[in-house]
Amino acid sequence: MKNNIIILGGGQAGIYAAREIRQNDSKSNIKILGEENLLPYERPPLSKDFLLDKKKEEDLYFHSSDVLKNENIEFENISINKVDFENKKLFAKNDNVYSYDSLLISTGSENKKLTLDNNLKNDIYYLRNLEEAKKIKEIVSNKNKITIIGGGFIGLEIASSLSQLQKKVIVIEIGNQLMGRIIPKQIADLVQNTHIEHGNEIILNKQIEKITKKNGDYEILLNDNSLIETDFIIAGIGSTPTVKLFENTNLKLDNGIVTNQFCETSIKDVYAAGDVSNFYHPFYERNMRLESYQHAQNHGICAGKNIAGVKTEYTSIPWMWSDQFNLNLQLTGICDEYDEIIERGKDINNGVIYFFLKNNKIRGACGVGIIGKVGRDIRITSKLTEKNTIVDNQILSDQNLKLNKLIQK
Amino acid sequence: MSEENWIEVGSTDSIEEEDLIRFDHQDKTFCVYKLTDGFYATDGICTHEAVHLEDGLVMDDEIECPMHQGIFNIKSGEALSPPACEDLKTYPVKVDNDKIFIKID
Ligand SMILES: Cc1cc2nc3c(=O)[nH]c(=O)nc-3n(C[C@H](O)[C@H](O)[C@H](O)COP(=O)(O)OP(=O)(O)OC[C@H]3O[C@@H](n4cnc5c(N)ncnc54)[C@H](O)[C@@H]3O)c2cc1C
Ligand code: FES
C-alpha cells in the first residue's frame, strides 16, 4: 500500500529513518521537512574540526542530494508551526499544509538560553547548527579573550578548539565539576587538568550575577563579586527537547516525547526518534533521553523499520564520545545505577576507565585517554553490558589483562 | 611485479587470532590482521580522522575504530558504519616460511 510518510525534522535521526523506510518500502512517499535550508549534516564537528578549519561545510553532509534522489526521498526546506494530529495534518508558516499517514517527529533539541535582565540577547552566542558555527568562527577570528559559560561537553569542546586557535579562554561552570554529575569526578578532573595545561582558565562553583557591555567588550560579574573582562561570550548551558509545537496537543510529553521501545508515541501512527524522544529502554527497564550521534542514527533506523511495518525493539546500549585537545572521552550504558565502581588504569596516556556495576554486571562505563586509548575497552564493555555477562573484577581493574577475554562467544 | 614490493612484517605467531598488529614502514603505518581464514592488511590510520586503528577492536571480519566506532571490512576495506564513510585501503598479504609479507605499492 502506498502511504504518505512525513519526517518532521531534517537532522540525523530523520535521514537515517528515511533511508531505512525506503529499504523496506519501495512504494510510499517519503518527505523530510526541515527548517534548516541544508541537507541533514553531522553536528559533532561543529564544535571541533569545523571551528578548527580541519573540516569544511561540504564534509559534514550525511548524503548528497543524489543519494536522496536515487532513493526517491524528498527534502523540503520548511518550518512547521502547527500540528493537527486528529486530522493528520501539519501546517507551515506560509500556509502550506502537509497530510500524512505516518509521521516521524525528529525535531532534535535546542539550547537553553541564559536569562539575563538587560538587553544582551544578541550578544551571547550559542552553538547548535551550522549557521551558528559559521558565525562563531567568523567573529572569534578577531577576538582574543573568550568566555564560555557552562562546562558541559559542547562548551568544553569549543574551549578546546578556541585554545587551539591561540585564544585565551575562560570557562565558568556553576557546578563543582565539569561535565555534570554523569561523569565521574576523577575523569572530570583529568579533563580539567588538560584544559589548564593548555592555558584555559576553569572557574567552578560560580554563578553569573550580571553581564555589562563596555565599549564593545563585556564585564561578567560573578556571585563572589569577582569580575571577568572578556570580548566574546558563548553559552553552553544544556539543551531541551524541541517540543514547543506539541505542547497543547494530546501527544504525551515528559522531558521530550514519550515513546515505547518501538519508537511509538501516545498517538497512533506518530513516532519519535533522536534527541527529542524520551524512550523506553527494555534492557534498563526505564525511560531515557539521549543526545548522541550513535543514538540519533540507531534510533532513526529503528523508527524507520517500525514505520515500514518491520516491528523492531530498540535495544542499543547508549554510547557517546567527546573530543577535547588530544583526549577522547567515551561513555557507554548508564552510570547512575550501581552498587560498585571499578577503576581501570590511572594514567591518561594509557586510558582511565570507571565501570559501574550492579549485581556484578556492568551497567555502564566512562573512560578518558589520549586519543585511541579507551575506545576498544569501552566497546567491549558495551558488549559485556548487552550480554549481561557476570564479570571478573580482577580483569576489569587490571590494565594488563585484555577485556576481550571476558566476551563469551 | 617486482619482488621488492613484498615487505616482511614479522612471524605468523606474532599476531593472535582475531587480532592485529601495527606495522610501520618508511613513513606509512599499516595494520596486519589474523582472521580465522588467514592474514590481511589495511592502512593503519582511520579514514575519518587521523587515529591509529591498532587500538581498535577486531570482530569477525571487521575492524572498529577506537575513536568514533567507524567500522571497516578488513578484507575489502569497505567503510560499513558512520562516521567513517571513506573506504580503507587494503594490501595483499602472503605467508612464506612462517613469515608474513605485505605488498605495498
Ligand atoms: C555542537 C554539537 C556537538 C556535538 N558533538 C557530539 C559528539 O561529539 N558526540 C556525540 O555522540 N554527539 C554529539 N552531539 C550530539 C548529536 O549531534 C545529536 O545528538 C544529534 O544531532 C541528534 O540528532 P537528531 O536528528 O535527533 O536532531 P538534530 O540533528 O538536531 O535535527 C533536528 C532537526 O529538526 C529541525 N526542526 C526542529 N523543529 C522543526 C520544525 N518545527 N519544522 C521543521 N524542522 C524542524 C531542526 O532545525 C534540526 O535541523 C553534538 C551536538 C552538537 C550540537
Ligand atoms: S576517527 Fe575513526 S571513526 Fe572517527
CSV table of C-alpha atoms in Angstrom, one decimal, chain B residues 19-96:
chain,number,residue,atom,x,y,z
B,19,ASP,CA,43.7,-9.6,16.5
B,20,LEU,CA,46.1,-7.2,14.7
B,21,ILE,CA,49.5,-5.7,14.9
B,22,ARG,CA,50.6,-2.3,13.7
B,23,PHE,CA,53.4,-2.2,11.2
B,24,ASP,CA,55.3,0.9,10.3
B,25,HIS,CA,57.3,1.1,7.1
B,26,GLN,CA,59.1,4.3,6.0
B,27,ASP,CA,56.5,7.0,6.8
B,28,LYS,CA,53.5,4.8,6.5
B,29,THR,CA,51.5,2.8,9.1
B,30,PHE,CA,49.7,-0.5,8.3
B,31,CYS,CA,47.6,-2.9,10.3
B,32,VAL,CA,48.1,-6.6,9.8
B,33,TYR,CA,45.3,-8.9,11.0
B,34,LYS,CA,45.0,-12.6,11.7
B,35,LEU,CA,41.4,-13.7,11.0
B,36,THR,CA,40.1,-17.3,11.2
B,37,ASP,CA,40.9,-17.8,7.5
B,38,GLY,CA,44.2,-16.1,7.2
B,39,PHE,CA,46.2,-12.9,7.2
B,40,TYR,CA,45.0,-9.5,5.9
B,41,ALA,CA,46.4,-6.0,5.8
B,42,THR,CA,45.0,-2.5,5.6
B,43,ASP,CA,46.1,1.1,6.1
B,44,GLY,CA,46.8,1.7,9.8
B,45,ILE,CA,45.0,5.0,10.1
B,46,CYS,CA,41.3,5.6,10.1
B,47,THR,CA,39.9,7.4,7.1
B,48,HIS,CA,37.7,9.5,9.3
B,49,GLU,CA,40.2,11.3,11.5
B,50,ALA,CA,43.8,10.5,12.0
B,51,VAL,CA,43.7,7.8,14.6
B,52,HIS,CA,45.6,4.6,14.7
B,53,LEU,CA,43.5,1.5,14.1
B,54,GLU,CA,45.9,-0.6,16.1
B,55,ASP,CA,43.9,0.3,19.2
B,56,GLY,CA,40.6,-0.8,17.5
B,57,LEU,CA,38.6,-3.9,18.1
B,58,VAL,CA,38.7,-6.8,15.6
B,59,MET,CA,35.4,-8.7,15.5
B,60,ASP,CA,34.9,-11.3,12.8
B,61,ASP,CA,36.0,-9.7,9.5
B,62,GLU,CA,35.7,-6.1,10.8
B,63,ILE,CA,37.9,-3.5,12.5
B,64,GLU,CA,36.2,-0.9,14.6
B,65,CYS,CA,37.9,2.4,15.1
B,66,PRO,CA,38.6,3.2,18.7
B,67,MET,CA,37.7,6.9,18.4
B,68,HIS,CA,34.1,7.1,17.0
B,69,GLN,CA,33.3,3.4,16.3
B,70,GLY,CA,33.6,3.8,12.5
B,71,ILE,CA,33.7,0.2,11.1
B,72,PHE,CA,35.6,-1.2,8.1
B,73,ASN,CA,35.6,-4.6,6.5
B,74,ILE,CA,39.1,-5.9,6.8
B,75,LYS,CA,39.1,-7.9,3.6
B,76,SER,CA,37.6,-5.3,1.3
B,77,GLY,CA,38.3,-2.1,3.2
B,78,GLU,CA,34.7,-1.0,2.8
B,79,ALA,CA,33.5,1.6,5.3
B,80,LEU,CA,30.5,-0.1,6.9
B,81,SER,CA,29.4,2.3,9.6
B,82,PRO,CA,29.5,6.1,10.1
B,83,PRO,CA,31.1,8.4,10.9
B,84,ALA,CA,33.6,6.5,8.7
B,85,CYS,CA,32.5,6.9,5.1
B,86,GLU,CA,35.7,6.6,3.1
B,87,ASP,CA,36.9,3.1,2.4
B,88,LEU,CA,40.2,1.9,3.9
B,89,LYS,CA,42.9,0.8,1.6
B,90,THR,CA,43.8,-2.9,1.7
B,91,TYR,CA,47.0,-4.7,0.7
B,92,PRO,CA,47.9,-8.2,-0.5
B,93,VAL,CA,49.4,-10.5,2.1
B,94,LYS,CA,51.4,-13.7,1.7
B,95,VAL,CA,52.9,-16.1,4.2
B,96,ASP,CA,56.2,-17.7,3.4
